Each structure stands twice: as C-alpha cells, then as structure tokens.
Tab-separated table of C-alpha atoms in Angstrom:
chain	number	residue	atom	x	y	z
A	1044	UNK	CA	50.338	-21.580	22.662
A	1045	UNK	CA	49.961	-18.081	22.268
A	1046	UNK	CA	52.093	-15.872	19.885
A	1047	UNK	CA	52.562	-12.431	18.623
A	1048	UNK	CA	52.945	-11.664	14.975
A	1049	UNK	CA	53.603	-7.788	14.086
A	1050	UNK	CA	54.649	-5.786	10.879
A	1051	UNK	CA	52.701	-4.739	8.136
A	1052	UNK	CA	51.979	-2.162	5.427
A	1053	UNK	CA	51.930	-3.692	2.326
A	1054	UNK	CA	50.402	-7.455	1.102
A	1055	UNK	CA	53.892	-8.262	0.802
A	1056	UNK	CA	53.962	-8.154	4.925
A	1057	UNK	CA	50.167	-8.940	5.884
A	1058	UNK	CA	49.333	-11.874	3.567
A	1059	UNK	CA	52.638	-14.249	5.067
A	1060	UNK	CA	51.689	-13.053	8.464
A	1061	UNK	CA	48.122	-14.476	7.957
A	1062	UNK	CA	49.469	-17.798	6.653
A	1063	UNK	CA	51.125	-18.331	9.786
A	1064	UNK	CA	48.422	-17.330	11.624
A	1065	UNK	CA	46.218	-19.764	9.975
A	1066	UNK	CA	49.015	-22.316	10.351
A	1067	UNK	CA	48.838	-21.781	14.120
A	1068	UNK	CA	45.153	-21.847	14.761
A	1069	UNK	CA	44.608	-25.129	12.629
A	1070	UNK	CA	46.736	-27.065	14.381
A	1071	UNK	CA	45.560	-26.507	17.492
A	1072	UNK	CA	41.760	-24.491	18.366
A	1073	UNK	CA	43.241	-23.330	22.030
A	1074	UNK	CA	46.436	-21.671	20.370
A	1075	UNK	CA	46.000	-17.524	20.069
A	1076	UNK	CA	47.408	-15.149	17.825
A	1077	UNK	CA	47.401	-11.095	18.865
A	1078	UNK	CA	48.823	-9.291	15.622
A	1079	UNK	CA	50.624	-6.235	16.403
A	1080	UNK	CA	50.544	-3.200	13.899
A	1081	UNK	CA	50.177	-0.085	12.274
A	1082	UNK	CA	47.112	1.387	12.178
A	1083	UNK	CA	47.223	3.010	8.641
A	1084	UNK	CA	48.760	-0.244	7.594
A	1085	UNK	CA	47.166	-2.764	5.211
A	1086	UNK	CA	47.041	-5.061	8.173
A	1087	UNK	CA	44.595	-2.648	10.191
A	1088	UNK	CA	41.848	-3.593	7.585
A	1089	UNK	CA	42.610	-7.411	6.755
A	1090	UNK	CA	43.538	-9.091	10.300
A	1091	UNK	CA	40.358	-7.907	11.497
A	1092	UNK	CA	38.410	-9.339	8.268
A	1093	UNK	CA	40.305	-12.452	9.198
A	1094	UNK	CA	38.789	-12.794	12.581
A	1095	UNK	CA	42.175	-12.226	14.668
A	1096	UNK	CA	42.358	-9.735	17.075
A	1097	UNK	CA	44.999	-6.561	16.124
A	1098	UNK	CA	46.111	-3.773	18.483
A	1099	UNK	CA	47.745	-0.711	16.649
A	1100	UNK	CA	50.851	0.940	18.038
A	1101	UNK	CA	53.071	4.080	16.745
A	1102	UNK	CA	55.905	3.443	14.538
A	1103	UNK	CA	57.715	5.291	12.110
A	1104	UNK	CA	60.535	5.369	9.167
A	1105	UNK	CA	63.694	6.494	9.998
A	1106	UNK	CA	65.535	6.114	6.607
A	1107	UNK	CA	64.803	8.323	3.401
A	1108	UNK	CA	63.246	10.916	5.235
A	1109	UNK	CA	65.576	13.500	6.178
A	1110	UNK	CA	66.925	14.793	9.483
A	1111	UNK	CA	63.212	16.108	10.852
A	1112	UNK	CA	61.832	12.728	9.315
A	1113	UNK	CA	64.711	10.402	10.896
A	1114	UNK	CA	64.168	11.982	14.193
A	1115	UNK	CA	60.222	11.854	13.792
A	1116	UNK	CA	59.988	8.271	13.346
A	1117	UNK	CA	62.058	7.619	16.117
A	1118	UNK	CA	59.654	9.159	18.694
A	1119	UNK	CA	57.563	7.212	17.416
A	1120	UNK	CA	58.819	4.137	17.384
A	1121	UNK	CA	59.925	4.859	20.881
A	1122	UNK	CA	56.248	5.065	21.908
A	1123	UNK	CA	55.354	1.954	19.581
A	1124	UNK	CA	57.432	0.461	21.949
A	1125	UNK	CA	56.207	1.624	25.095
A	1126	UNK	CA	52.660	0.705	23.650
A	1127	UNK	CA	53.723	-2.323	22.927
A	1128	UNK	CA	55.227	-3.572	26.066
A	1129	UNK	CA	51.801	-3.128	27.232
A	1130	UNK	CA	50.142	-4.843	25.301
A	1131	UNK	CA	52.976	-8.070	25.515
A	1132	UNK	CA	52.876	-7.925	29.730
A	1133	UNK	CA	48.419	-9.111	29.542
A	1134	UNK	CA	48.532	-11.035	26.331
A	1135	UNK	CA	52.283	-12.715	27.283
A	1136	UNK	CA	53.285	-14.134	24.148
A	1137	UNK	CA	55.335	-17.684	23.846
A	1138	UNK	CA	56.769	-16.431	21.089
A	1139	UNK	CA	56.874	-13.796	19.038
A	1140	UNK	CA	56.826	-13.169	14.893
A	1141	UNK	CA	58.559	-10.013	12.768
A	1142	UNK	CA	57.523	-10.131	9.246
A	1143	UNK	CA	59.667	-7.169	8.646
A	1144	UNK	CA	59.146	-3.373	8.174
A	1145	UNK	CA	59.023	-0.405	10.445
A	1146	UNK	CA	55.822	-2.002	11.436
A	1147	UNK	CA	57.501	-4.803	13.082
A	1148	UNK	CA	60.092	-3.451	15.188
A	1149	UNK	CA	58.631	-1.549	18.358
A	1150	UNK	CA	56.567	-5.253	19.532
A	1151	UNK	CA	59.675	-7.202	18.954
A	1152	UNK	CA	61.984	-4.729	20.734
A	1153	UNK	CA	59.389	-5.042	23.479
A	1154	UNK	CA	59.436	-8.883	23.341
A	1155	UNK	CA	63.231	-8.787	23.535
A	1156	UNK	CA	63.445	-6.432	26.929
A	1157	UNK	CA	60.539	-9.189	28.308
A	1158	UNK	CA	62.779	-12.139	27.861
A	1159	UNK	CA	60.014	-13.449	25.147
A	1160	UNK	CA	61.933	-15.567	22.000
A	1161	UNK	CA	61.517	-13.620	18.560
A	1162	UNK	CA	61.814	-15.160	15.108
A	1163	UNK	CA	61.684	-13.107	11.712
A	1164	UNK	CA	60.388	-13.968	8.376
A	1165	UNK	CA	62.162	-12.023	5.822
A	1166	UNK	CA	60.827	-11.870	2.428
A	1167	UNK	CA	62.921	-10.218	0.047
A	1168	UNK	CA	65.928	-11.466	-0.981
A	1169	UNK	CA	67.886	-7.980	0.374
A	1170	UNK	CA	66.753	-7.305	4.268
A	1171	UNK	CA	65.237	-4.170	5.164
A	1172	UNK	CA	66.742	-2.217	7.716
A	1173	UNK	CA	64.137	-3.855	10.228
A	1174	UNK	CA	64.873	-7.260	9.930
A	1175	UNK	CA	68.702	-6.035	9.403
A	1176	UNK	CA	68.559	-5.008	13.294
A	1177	UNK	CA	66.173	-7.384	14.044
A	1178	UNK	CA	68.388	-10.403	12.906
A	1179	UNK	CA	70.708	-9.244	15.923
A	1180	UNK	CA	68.099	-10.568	18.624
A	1181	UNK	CA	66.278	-13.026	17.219
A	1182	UNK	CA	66.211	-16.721	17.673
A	1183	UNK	CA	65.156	-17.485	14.516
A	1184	UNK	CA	65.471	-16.052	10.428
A	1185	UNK	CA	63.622	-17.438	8.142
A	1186	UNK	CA	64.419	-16.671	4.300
A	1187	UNK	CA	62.187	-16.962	1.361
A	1188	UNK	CA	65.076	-17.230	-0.714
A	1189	UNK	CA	68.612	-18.533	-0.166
A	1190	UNK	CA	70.878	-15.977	-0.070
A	1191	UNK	CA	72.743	-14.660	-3.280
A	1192	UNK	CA	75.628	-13.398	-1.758
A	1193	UNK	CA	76.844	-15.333	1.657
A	1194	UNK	CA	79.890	-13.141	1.828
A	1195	UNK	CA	77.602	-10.047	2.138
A	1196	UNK	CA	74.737	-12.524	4.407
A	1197	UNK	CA	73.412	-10.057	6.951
A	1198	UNK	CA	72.148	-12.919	9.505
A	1199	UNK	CA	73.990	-15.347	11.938
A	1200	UNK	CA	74.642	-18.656	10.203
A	1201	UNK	CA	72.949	-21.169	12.814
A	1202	UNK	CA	69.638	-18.787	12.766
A	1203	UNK	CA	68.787	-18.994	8.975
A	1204	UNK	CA	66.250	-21.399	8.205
A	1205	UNK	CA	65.483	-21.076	4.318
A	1206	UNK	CA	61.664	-22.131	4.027
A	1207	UNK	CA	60.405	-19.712	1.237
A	1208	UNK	CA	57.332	-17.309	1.659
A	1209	UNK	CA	54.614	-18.797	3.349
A	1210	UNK	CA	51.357	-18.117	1.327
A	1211	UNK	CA	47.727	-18.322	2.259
A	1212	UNK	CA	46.299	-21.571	2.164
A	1213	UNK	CA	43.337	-20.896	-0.695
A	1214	UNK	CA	46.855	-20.189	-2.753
A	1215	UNK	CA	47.935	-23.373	-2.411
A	1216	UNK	CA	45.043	-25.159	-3.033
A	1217	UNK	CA	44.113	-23.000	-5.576
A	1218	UNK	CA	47.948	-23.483	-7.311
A	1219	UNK	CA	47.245	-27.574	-6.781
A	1220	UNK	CA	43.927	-27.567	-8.724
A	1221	UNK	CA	45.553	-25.172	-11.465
A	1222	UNK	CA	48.492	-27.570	-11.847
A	1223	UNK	CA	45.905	-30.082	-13.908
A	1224	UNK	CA	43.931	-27.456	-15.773
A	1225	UNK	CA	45.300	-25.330	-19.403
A	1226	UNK	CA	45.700	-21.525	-18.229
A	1227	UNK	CA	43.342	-19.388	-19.705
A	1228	UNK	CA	41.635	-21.696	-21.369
A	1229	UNK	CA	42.526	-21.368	-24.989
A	1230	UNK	CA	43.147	-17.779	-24.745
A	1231	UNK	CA	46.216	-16.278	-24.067
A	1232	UNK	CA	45.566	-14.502	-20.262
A	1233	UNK	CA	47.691	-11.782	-19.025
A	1234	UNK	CA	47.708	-10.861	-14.878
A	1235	UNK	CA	49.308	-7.442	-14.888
A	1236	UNK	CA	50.162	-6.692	-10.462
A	1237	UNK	CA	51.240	-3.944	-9.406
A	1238	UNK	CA	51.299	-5.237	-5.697
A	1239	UNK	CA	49.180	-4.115	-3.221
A	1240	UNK	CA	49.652	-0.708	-3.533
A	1241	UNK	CA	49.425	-0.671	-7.317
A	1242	UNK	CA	52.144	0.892	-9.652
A	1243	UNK	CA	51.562	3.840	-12.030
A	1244	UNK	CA	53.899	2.881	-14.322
A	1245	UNK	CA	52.284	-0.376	-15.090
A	1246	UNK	CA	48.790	1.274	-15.695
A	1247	UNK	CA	50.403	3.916	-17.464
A	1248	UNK	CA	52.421	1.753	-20.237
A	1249	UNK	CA	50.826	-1.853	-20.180
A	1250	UNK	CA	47.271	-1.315	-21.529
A	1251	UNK	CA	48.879	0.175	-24.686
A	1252	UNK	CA	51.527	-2.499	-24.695
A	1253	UNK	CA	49.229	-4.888	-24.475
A	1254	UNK	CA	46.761	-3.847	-27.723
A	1255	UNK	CA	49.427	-3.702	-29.651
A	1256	UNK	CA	50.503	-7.418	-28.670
A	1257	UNK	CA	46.823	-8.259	-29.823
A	1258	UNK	CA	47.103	-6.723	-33.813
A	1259	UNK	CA	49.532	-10.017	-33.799
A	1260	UNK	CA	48.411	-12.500	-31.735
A	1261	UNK	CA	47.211	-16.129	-32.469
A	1262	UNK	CA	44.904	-16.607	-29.375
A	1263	UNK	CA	42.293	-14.565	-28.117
A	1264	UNK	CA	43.907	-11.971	-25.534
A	1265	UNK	CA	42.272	-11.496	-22.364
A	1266	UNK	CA	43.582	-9.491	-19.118
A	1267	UNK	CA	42.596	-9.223	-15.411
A	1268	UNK	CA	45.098	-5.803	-13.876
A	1269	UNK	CA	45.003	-4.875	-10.444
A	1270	UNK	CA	46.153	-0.759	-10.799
A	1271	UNK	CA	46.019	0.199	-7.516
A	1272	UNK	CA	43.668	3.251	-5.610
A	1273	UNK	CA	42.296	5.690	-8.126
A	1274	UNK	CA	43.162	4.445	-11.050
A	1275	UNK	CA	40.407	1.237	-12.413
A	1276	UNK	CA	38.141	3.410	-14.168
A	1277	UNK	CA	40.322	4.931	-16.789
A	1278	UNK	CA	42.932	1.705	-17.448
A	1279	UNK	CA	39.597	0.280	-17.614
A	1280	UNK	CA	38.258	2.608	-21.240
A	1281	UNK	CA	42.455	2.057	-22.300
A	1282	UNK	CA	41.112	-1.603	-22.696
A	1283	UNK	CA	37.557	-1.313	-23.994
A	1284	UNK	CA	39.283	1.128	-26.333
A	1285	UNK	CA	40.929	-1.550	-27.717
A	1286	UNK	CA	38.373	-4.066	-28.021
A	1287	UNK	CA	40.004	-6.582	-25.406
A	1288	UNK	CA	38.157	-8.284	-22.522
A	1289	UNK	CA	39.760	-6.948	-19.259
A	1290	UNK	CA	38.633	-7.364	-15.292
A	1291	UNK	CA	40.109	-4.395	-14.108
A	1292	UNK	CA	40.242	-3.964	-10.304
A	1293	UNK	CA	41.907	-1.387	-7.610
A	1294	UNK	CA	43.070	-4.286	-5.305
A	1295	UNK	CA	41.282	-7.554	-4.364
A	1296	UNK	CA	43.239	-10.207	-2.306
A	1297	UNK	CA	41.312	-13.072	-3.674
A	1298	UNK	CA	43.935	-13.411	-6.600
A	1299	UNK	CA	43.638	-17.377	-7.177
A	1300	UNK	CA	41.396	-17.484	-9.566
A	1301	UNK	CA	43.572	-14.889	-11.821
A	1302	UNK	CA	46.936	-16.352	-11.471
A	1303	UNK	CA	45.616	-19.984	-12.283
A	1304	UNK	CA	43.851	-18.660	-15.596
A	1305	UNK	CA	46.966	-16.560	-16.010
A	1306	UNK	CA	48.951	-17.391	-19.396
A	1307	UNK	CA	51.625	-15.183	-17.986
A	1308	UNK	CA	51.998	-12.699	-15.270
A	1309	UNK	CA	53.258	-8.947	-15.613
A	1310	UNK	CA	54.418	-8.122	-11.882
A	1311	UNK	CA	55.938	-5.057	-9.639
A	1312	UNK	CA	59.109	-7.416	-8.306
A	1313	UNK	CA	58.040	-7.818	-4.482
A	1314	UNK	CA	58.596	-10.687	-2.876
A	1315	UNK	CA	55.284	-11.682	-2.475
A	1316	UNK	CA	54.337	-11.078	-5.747
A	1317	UNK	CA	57.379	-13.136	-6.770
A	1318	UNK	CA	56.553	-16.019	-4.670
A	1319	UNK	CA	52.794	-16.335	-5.945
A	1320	UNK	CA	53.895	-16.129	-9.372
A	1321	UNK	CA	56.363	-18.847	-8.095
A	1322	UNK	CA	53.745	-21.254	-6.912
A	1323	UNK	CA	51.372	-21.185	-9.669
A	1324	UNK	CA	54.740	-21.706	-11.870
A	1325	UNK	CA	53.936	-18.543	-14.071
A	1326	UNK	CA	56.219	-17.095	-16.626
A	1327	UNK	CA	56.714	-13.295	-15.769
A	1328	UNK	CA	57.848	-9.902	-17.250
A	1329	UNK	CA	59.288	-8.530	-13.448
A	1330	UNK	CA	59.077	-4.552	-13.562
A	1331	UNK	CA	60.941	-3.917	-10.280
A	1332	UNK	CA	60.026	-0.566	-8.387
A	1333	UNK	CA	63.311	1.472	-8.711
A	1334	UNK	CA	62.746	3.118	-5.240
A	1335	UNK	CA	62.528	-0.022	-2.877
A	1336	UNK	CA	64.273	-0.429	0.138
A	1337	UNK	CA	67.913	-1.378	-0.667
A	1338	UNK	CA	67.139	-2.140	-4.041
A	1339	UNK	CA	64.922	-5.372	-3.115
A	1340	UNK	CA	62.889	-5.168	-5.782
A	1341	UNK	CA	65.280	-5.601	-8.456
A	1342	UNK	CA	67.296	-8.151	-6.287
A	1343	UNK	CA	64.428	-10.053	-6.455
A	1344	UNK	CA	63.945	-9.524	-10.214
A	1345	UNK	CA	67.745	-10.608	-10.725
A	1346	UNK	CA	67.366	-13.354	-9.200
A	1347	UNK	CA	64.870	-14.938	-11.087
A	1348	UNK	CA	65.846	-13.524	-14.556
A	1349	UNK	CA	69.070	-15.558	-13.893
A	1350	UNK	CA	67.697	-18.610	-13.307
A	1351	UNK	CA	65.382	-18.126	-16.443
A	1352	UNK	CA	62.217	-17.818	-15.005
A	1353	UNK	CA	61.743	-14.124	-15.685
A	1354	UNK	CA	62.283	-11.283	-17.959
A	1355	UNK	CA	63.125	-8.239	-16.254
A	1356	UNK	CA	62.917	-4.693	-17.712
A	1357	UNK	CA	63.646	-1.656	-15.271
A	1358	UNK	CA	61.677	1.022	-14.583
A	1359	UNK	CA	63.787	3.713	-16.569
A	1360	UNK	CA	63.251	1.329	-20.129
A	1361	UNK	CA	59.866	0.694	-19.905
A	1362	UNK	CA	57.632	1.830	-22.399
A	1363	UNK	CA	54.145	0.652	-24.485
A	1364	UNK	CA	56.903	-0.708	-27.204
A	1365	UNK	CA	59.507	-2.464	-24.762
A	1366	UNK	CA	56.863	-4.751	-22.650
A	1367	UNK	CA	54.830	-5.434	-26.354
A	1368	UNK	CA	57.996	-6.526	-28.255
A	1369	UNK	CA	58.886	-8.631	-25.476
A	1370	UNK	CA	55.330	-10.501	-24.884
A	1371	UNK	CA	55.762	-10.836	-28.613
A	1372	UNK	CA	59.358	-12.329	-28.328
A	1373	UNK	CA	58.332	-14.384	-25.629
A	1374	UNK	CA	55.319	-16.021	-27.171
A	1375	UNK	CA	56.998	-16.022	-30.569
A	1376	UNK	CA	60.116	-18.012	-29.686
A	1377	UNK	CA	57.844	-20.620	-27.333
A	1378	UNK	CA	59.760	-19.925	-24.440
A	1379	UNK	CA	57.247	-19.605	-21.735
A	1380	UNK	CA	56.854	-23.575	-20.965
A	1381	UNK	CA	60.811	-23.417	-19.948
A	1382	UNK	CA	60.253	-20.366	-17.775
A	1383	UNK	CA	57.467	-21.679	-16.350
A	1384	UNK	CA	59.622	-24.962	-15.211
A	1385	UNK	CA	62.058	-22.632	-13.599
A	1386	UNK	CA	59.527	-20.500	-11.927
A	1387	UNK	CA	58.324	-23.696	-10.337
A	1388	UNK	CA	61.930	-24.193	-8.408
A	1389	UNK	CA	60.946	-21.275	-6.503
A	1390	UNK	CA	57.846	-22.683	-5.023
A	1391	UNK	CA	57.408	-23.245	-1.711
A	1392	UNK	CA	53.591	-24.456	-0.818
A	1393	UNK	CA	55.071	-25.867	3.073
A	1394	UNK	CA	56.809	-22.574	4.286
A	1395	UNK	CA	54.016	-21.533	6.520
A	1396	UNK	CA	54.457	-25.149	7.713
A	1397	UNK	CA	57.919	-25.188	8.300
A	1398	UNK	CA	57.968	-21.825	10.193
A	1399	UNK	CA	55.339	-22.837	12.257
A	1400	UNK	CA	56.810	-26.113	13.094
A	1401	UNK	CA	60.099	-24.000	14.699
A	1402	UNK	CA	57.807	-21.493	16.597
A	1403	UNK	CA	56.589	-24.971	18.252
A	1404	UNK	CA	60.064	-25.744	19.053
A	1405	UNK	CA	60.936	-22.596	20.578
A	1406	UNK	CA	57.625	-22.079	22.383
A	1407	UNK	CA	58.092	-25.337	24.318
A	1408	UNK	CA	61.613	-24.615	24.778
C-alpha cells in the first residue's frame, strides 16, 4: 500500500501526520509513505529526521493577507498543484492524507483530478479553511473532537469518523508508564508550551507568574518551558533570578518525559497541544492565541474549560498576577485531581489506529 500524506507548518500538523505514518509502516514493511509539503514548513526538517521521504511543493495563504496577498498565494498554490500532480502520476498513491493547512491542499487537489481517494484529519475543533474545502472531496473526515455545534457542522454526515488526534507512539507509551508513577515527584512541576512555534506572551508573563506562585507554595516548584526561537536565554536568567530550577528550551519534540513529570501544564490552546495534555490526563491553564484561524484556539480552550478540565484565560487578561492567582487557586482549593479526570475523557491513545484502519478500507476498495 502506498499513500500520500501532505500539510504541515506547525507540530500541530507534522507530529499527527508522523503517527500515521508510523501506523502505516508497522503494519506492514512493503507499505510506502511520500509526505507532501512545504518547504519552509516544520515538516521539511522532521519527515526527513524520521526517515520518510518528503518532496516540497509551492503553496500559499489566501486569507488574512490582503488583495496582493490573496492573489499571491493563489499562484502559488496553483503551481503546488501542478508540482504536485507530478509527483502523484510516479509515486501513484492508494490513498491519499490532508492533515489540514495551506500546506495540504495543492497534493490533495491533485489526488482528486487523478481519481486517487482523499481522507482528512482535522484537528481543531473549528476547520480551517483547508479542510473546510477539502471536506467537499474527500472520502473520509476524521475529527479529534466531536463537534460542538452540529447545526453549524461543516462536513457531510456519513464522512465524519470521530477518532481523536493521533499522537506519536513514544507519547503513548510514555503516557502508559506515567499513568503508575506520582508527577513530579514530590515537587510541584509546571510544563509551560507555547506550541511549536513558541508564544511571546507566555515567556513574557509566566516566569514572573510563576516566582510569585513559589513565595507561597508547599512543594518545591520546578519548571521545564519551551519559549520558542530566540527567546531561551533570557526566560532562562527570569528563572535563575528567582531561585527556581527550570529546563528552558527553544523547541524539542521529545516532550514525554516533561508532560509525565508535569504537575500541571500551562499551554498555547492548539489542538495538539490539547490532545497531549489530554493523554497524559494533565490539568491545564489554556492561553489560547487570539489570532488563530477562525478562532480555533479558543474553541478548543472552550471546550475543555466546560467540561472542567481546563482553566482558560485569554490573551487580552493575562498578566504575571492573573496566571499566579490562579495556580494559587487551583492548588489551594485541590482541584487539579478532578481536572485531571476530565482531561482524561479527551484521550485518545488508538486514533492513529483507527485512521489507519479506514485508509486500509479505502485503499483496497
């Protein structure tokens, strides 16, 4: 079996794509995976690393940009697609994978005007405008989360298949083993994410927030914060300033270790930082990024405030005191065993499974 996977940019994108891949390859050593993408994209770096092959193509944003910036990415999606059905006519596909973005769309167009099936895998719980247009020709939808409005569901009915976020499988294990151990061993732990790309206003507010958590705290308070390009070296002093132990790192996607030591987890509101934080079953404070697509971010961050296993403060409130009072009126009130339970309900260990198991379907079909 041989299938395409394409889209890309962020970890939110890559990592799912390369638990499918993985998925695929295990089960069988003859099946092939050609990843399709960007190549200033996240994915240009880490599919490599991961031993699959990856073939770059134009592509290009057409929303937020402005007339000259709408037309712009067009072209360029245009040739993404040209590119593309290249590339799909010598490596001819069974099937082939969007995992959403601008990233995705020129190889599935392509796969559509070759006749090959296409499945998505959308993340968030709001589409992007890829997967929105997408959804039209695909066989296939798979959610990470069921949907929160099905009067306002963007996708055919009979094509959803809710199966949650597939993760890598050193997550999984790693969220197994973690299940039987104390996090942070005696110490209260805090992750602070910013996501792949890091957030500002995290490194610029939570260090501060943080110290001033420790003046009142019971348990030793220790911190591992991933801040994003440019910024390790100084959130790194903020902490030494303070006197608190901190692993302080620009990005690293070999995260297990930190969410199972993880007493609690201080997260952007993506939905792959959602869905890790859901499978080690972490209490969170969600800061959702105002400017996401559609207002993803704090869709996401809604969603699990309401069903308890979050506390979400938006961008425009956030401050050192706001995120200290509420670690303090988190810990204080014992309430982080109960979110953790609800965080749990979002876990989904088998998606990359489960999507995997319908690509089979369809490629034999």
């Amino acid at each position: 079996m041989r299938v395409l996977i394409s889209g890309g940019g962020t970890g939110g994108h890559v990592f799912p794509s390369l638990a499918i891949a993985g998925e695929i390859t295990k089960r069988n050593l003859s099946n092939e995976v050609l990843f399709i993408g960007t190549r200033g994209g996240l994915e240009s770096r880490m599919v490599p690393e991961q031993g699959y092959a990856f073939r770059p193509v134009s592509g290009g944003a057409v929303v937020r940009r402005g007339v000259s910036g709408a037309f712009s990415g067009a072209f360029f999606t245009a040739v993404g697609i040209a590119q593309s059905l290249s590339i799909l006519k010598k490596f001819a596909p069974h099937v082939a994978v969007g995992m959403g973005g601008y990233a995705s769309f020129p190889a599935l167009a392509a796969a559509r005007v070759l006749g090959i099936p296409v499945v998505i895998c959308e993340q968030n719980s709001v589409p992007g405008l890829a997967n929105r247009m997408l959804g039209k020709i695909a066989r296939r939808v798979f959610l990470s989360f069921p949907p929160p409005d099905r009067s306002r569901l963007r996708f055919a009915a009979e094509k959803i298949r809710v199966v949650g976020n597939p993760a890598r499988p050193e997550l999984c294990a790693a969220a197994r083993r973690a299940a039987n151990t104390q996090a942070g061993g005696g110490d209260f732990t805090i992750f602070v994410l910013g996501g792949s790309q890091g957030a500002n206003a995290l490194n610029r507010f939570v260090p501060d927030a943080v110290a001033a958590f420790k003046e009142g705290a019971a348990k030793k308070v220790k911190v591992f914060h991933q801040t994003g390009k440019g910024a390790a070296d100084k959130v790194e002093r903020v902490y030494a300033a303070a006197g608190i132990e901190a692993v302080v790192f620009d990005f690293n996607p070999m995260v297990a270790d930190f969410y199972a030591q993880a007493s609690m987890v201080i997260s952007r509101a993506g939905a792959g930082a959602v869905s890790e934080i859901a499978l080690f079953s972490k209490p969170s404070i969600l800061i959702p990024y105002p400017f996401a697509a559609g207002g993803h971010q704090r869709s996401n961050a809604e969603m699990m405030e309401k069903a308890g296993a979050a506390v979400v403060i938006e961008e425009k409130n956030l401050s050192q005191k706001t995120v200290a009072e509420t670690l303090k009126r988190l810990v204080n009130s014992n309430s982080l065993e109960e979110m953790s339970r609800a965080t749990a309900e979002f876990a989904s260990p088998e998606a990359a499974l489960r999507v995997v198991d319908e690509i089979e379907v369809l490629a034999g079909g």
